[in-house]
Coordinates of C-alpha atoms and ligand atoms in Angstrom, one line a residue:
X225 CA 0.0 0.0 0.0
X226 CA 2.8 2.2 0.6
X227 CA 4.2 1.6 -2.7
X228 CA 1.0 2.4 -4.5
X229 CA 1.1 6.0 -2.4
X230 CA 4.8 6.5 -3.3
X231 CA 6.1 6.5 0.5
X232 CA 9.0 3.5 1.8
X233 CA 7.0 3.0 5.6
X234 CA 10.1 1.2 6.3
X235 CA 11.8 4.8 6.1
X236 CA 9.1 7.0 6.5
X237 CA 6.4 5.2 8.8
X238 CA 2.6 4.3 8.1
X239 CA 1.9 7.6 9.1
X240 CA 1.7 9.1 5.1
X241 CA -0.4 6.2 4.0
X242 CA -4.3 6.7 3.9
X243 CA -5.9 4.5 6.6
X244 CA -5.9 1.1 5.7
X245 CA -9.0 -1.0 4.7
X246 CA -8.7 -4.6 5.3
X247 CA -11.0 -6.8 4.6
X248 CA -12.0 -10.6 5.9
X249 CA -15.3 -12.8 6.9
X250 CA -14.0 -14.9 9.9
X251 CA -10.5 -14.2 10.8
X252 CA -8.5 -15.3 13.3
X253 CA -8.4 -13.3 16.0
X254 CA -4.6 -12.9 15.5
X255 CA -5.4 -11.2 11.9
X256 CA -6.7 -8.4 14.3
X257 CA -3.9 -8.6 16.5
X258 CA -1.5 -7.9 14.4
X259 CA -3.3 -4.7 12.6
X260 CA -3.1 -4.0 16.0
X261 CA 0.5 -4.4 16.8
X262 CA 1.2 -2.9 13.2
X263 CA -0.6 0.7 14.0
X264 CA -4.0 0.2 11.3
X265 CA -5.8 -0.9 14.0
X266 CA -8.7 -3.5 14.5
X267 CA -11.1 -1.0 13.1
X268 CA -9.2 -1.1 9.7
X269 CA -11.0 -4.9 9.3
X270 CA -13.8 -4.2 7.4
X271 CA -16.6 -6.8 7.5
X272 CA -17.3 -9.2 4.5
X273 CA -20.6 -11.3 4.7
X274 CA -20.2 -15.1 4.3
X275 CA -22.2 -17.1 2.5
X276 CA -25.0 -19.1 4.2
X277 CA -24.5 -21.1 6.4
X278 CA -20.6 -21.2 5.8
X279 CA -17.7 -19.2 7.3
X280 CA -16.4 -18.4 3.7
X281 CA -16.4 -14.7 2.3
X282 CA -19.5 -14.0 -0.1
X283 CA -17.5 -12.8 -2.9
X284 CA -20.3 -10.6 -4.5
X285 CA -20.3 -8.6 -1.0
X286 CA -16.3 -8.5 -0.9
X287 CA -16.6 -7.2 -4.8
X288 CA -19.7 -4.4 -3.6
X289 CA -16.8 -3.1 -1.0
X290 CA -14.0 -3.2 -2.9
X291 CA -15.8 -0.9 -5.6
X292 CA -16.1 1.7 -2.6
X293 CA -12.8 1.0 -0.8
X294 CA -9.7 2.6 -1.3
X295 CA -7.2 1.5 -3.4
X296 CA -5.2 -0.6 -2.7
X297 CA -6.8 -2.3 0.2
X298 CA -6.2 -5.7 1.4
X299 CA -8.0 -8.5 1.9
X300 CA -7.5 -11.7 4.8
X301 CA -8.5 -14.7 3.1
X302 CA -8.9 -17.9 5.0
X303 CA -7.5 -21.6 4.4
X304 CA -9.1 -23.3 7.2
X305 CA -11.4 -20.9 9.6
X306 CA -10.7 -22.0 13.2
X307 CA -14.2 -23.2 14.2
X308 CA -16.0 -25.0 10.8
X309 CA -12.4 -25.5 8.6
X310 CA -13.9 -23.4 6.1
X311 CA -12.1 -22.2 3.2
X312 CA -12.4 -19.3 1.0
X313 CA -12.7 -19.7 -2.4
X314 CA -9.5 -18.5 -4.1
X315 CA -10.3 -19.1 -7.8
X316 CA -12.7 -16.0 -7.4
X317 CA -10.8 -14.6 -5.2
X318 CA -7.5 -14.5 -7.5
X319 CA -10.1 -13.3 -10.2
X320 CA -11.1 -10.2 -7.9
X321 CA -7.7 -9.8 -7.2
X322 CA -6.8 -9.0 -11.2
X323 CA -9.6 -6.6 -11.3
X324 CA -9.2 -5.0 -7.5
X325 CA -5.5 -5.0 -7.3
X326 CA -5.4 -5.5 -3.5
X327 CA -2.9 -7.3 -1.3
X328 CA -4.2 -11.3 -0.9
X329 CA -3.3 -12.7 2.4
X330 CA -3.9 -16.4 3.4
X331 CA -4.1 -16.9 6.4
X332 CA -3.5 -21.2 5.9
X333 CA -2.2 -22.0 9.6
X334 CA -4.2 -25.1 9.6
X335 CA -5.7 -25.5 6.0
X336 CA -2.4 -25.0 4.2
X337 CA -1.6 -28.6 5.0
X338 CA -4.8 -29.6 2.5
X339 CA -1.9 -29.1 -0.1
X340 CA -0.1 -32.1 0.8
X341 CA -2.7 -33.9 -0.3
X342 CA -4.8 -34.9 -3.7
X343 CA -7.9 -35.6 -2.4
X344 CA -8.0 -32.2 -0.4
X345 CA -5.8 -30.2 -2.8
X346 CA -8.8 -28.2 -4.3
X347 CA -9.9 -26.5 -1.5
X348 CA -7.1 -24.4 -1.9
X349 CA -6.6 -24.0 -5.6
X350 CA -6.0 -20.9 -6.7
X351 CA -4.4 -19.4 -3.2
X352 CA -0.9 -19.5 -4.9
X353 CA -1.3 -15.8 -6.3
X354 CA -1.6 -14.4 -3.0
X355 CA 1.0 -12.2 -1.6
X356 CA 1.8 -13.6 1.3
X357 CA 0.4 -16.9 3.0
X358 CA 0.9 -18.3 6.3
X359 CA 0.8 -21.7 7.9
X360 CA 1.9 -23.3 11.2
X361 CA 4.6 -25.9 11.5
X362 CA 3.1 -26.5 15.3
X363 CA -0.4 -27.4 13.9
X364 CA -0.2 -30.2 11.6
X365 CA 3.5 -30.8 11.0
X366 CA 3.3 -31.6 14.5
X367 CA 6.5 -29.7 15.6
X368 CA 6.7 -28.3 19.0
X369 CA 5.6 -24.8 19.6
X370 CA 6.4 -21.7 18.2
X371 CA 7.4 -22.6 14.9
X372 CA 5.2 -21.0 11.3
X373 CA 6.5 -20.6 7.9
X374 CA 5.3 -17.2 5.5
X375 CA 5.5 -18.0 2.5
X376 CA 5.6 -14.0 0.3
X377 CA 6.5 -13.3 -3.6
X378 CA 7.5 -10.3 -2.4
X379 CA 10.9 -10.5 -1.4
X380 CA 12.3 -6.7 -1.9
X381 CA 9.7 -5.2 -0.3
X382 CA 10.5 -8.8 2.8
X383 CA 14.3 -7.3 3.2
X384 CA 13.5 -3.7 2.8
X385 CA 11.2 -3.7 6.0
X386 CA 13.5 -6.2 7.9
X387 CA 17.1 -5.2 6.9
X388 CA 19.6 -5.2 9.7
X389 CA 22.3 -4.0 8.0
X390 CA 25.1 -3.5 10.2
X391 CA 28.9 -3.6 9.8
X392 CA 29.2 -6.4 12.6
X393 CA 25.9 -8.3 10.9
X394 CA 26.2 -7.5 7.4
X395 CA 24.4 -5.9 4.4
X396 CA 21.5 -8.3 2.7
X397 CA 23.6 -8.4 -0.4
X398 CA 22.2 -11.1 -3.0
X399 CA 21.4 -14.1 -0.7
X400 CA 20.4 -12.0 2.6
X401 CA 20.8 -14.2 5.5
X402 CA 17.7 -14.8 7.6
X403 CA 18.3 -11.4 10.1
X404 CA 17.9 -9.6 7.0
X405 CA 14.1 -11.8 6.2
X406 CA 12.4 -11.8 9.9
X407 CA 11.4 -9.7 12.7
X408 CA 13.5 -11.4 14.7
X409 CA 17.1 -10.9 14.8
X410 CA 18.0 -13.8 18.1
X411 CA 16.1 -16.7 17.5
X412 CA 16.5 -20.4 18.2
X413 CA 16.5 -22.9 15.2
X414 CA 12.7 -23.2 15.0
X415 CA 13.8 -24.9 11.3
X416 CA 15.7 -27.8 13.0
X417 CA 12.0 -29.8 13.9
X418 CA 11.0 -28.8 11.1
X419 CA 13.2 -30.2 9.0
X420 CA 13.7 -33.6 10.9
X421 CA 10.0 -33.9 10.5
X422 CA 10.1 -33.4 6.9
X423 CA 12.9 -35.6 6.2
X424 CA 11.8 -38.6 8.5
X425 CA 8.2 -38.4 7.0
X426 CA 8.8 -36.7 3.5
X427 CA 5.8 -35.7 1.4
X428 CA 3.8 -39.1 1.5
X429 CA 4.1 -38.8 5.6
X430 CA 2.7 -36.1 5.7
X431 CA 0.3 -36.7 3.3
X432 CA -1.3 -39.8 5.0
X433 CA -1.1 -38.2 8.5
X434 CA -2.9 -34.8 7.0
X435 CA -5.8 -37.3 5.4
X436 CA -5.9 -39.8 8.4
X437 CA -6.6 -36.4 11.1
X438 CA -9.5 -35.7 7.7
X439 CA -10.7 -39.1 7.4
X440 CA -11.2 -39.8 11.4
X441 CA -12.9 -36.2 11.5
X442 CA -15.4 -37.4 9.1
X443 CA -16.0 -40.7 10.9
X444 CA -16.7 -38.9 14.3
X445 CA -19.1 -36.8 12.2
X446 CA -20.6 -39.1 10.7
X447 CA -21.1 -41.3 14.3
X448 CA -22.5 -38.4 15.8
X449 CA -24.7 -37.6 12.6
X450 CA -26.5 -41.1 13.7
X451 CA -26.4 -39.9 17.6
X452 CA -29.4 -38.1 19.2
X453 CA -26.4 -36.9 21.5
X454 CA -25.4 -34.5 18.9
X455 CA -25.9 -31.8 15.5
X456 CA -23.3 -31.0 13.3
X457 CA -23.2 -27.5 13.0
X458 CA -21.0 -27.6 10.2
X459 CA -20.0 -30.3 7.7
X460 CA -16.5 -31.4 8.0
X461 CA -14.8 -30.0 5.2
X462 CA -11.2 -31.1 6.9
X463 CA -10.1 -31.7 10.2
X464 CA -12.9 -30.0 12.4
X465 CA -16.0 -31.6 13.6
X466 CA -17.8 -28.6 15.2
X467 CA -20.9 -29.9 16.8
X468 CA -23.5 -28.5 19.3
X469 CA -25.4 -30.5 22.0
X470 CA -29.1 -31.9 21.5
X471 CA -29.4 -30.3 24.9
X472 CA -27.6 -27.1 24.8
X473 CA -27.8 -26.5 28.1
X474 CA -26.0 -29.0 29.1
X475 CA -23.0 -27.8 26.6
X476 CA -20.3 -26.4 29.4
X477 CA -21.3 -29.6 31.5
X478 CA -20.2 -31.8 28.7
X479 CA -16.7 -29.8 28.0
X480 CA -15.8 -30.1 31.8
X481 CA -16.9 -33.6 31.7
X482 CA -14.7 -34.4 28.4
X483 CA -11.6 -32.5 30.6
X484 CA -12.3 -34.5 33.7
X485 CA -12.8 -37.3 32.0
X486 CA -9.2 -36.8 30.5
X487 CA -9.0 -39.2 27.4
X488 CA -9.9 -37.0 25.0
X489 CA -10.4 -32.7 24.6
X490 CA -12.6 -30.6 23.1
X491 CA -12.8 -26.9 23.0
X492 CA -15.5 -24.6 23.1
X493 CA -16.7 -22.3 20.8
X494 CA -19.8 -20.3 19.3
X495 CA -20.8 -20.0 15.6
X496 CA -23.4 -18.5 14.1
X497 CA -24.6 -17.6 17.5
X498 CA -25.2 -21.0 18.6
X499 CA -22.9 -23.1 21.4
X500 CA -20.5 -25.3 20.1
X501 CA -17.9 -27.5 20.8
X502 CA -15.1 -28.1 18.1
X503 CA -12.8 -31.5 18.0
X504 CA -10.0 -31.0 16.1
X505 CA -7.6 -34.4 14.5
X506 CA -4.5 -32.9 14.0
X507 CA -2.0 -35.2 15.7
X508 CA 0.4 -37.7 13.9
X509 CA -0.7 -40.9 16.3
X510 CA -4.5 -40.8 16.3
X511 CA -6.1 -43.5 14.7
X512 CA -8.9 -45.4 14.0
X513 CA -8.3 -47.3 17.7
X514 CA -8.5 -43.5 18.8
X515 CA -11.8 -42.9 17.5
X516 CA -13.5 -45.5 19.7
X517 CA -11.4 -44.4 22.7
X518 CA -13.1 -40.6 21.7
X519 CA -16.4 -41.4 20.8
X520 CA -17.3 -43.0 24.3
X521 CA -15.7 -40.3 25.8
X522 CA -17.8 -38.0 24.0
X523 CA -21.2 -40.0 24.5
X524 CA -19.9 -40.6 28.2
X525 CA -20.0 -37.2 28.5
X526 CA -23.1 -36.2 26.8
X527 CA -24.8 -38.9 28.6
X528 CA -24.2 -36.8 32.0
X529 CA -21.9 -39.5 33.1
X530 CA -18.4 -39.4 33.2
X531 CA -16.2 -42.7 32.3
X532 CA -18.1 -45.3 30.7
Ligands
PLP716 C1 -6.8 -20.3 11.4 C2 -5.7 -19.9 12.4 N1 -5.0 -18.8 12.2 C3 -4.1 -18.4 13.0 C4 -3.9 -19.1 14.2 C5 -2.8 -18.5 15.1 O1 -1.8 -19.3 15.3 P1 -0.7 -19.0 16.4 O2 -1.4 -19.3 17.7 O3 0.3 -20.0 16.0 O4 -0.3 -17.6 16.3 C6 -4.6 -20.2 14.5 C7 -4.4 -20.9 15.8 O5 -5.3 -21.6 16.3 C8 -5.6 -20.6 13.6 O6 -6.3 -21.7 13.8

């Protein structure tokens, strides 16, 4: 944006930039942390309607906005929404993009991993001319925490905001070492688990864990589908069952029995103004034996008792 306005903020600050518009349907809350941290602030996020009964943008009502917005504006694009796994659709988003000219941001911290695989590969087709895309390493690669990869075409504008030239550091030169690429200067080698995770389990590990976590997320769907326990709220497009209680009013009950009970964990949540409770497969050993040990933790729970 502060290309398009002629001014380098890494020289001269945000402050000769018109306000920001920034646009998403269900971000993560850390979207709106970090306008936040970066001085736009959350009121820059201007809010796209979804379509119904989904958490993905309505593209029409993104395309209504954009007409009015400033240009260029951004837009927050999701690859995985933290409560229903939804995923925006990038093909139209890639083909607002050529008209709009904004600045595409994925935000794929759990959904990027539907690349590693060819039965979930579509849901992101199209996400690859975004300008910068994120996904975390401590999600599904199954790495210990804090450890993300950002992916950006953009690397001029990458080293021009997070040079550290110095004469005892260096200049960025042609190959700029990683002080030159990050916000941090001191950090420990995130890239080390990383890396031992990708070489022990190489594409077609990561593959089959990524679409095991889908395929058990679907089962336990599809069990509580048959349930009277349970409604699906949403349907499990990859690793998320979100699901509410026939009785909703027994819906903290059943979280702090699922905790007590200690087997298995659930989270809480609300969408679409209703209760829920999400289960997310995202760990490298569940399996179908798993499943069984869940799902009568789960109907223990929901059955008002605690360990069946
Ligand atoms: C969709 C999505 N985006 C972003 C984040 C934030 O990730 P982190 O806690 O690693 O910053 C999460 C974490 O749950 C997420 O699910």
């Amino acid at each position: 944006v502060g290309r398009a306005h002629g001014v380098r903020v890494s020289e001269e600050g945000a402050g000769g930039i018109p306000p920001l518009a920034v646009f998403a349907g269900t971000p993560h809350i850390s979207s709106l942390k970090a306008l936040s941290m970066l001085g736009a602030g959350r009121r820059s996020r201007r809010v796209v309607a979804c379509l119904p009964g989904r958490e993905a943008m309505d593209l029409g009502d993104l395309e209504r906005l954009l007409a009015e917005a400033p240009r260029p504006s951004v837009v927050v694009a999701s690859a995985g929404t933290v409560d229903t796994g939804d995923f925006d659709d990038f093909r139209g988003l890639a083909e607002l993009k050529r008209r709009y000219g904004f600045w595409l941001h994925v935000d794929g911290a759990f959904g990027g991993f539907a690349a590693c695989s060819p039965e979930l590969r579509s849901l992101v087709e199209g996400w690859e001319v975004a300008d910068s895309i994120c996904v975390d390493l401590h999600k599904w690669l199954n790495v210990p925490y804090d450890a993300a990869v950002a992916f950006t075409c953009h690397r001029d504008l990458q080293v021009d905001v997070y040079s550290s030239a110095a004469a005892y550091l260096g200049h960025p030169g042609e190959r700029p070492a990683p002080i030159h690429l990050a916000p941090e200067s001191s950090h420990r080698w995130r890239a080390l688990p990383a890396w031992f995770s990708l070489t022990a389990y190489g594409a077609d590990g990561h593959r089959e864990i990524v679409e095991r976590d889908c395929r058990l997320a679907r089962e336990l769907s599809a069990r509580m589908e048959r349930s009277p326990e349970f409604e699906l709220l949403a349907p499990v497009r990859l690793n998320i069952v979100c699901f509410a209680l026939a009785d909703a009013g027994r819906t903290d009950a059943f979280i702090r029995a699922v905790r007590d009970d200690g087997r298995t964990f659930v989270s809480p949540t609300v969408v679409w103004g209703r209760q829920g409770v999400r289960a997310a497969f995202s760990n490298w050993r569940t399996t179908e034996r798993d499943l069984d040990i869940i799902w009568e933790a789960l109907l223990g729970a929901a059955e008002g008792g605690g360990r069946r």
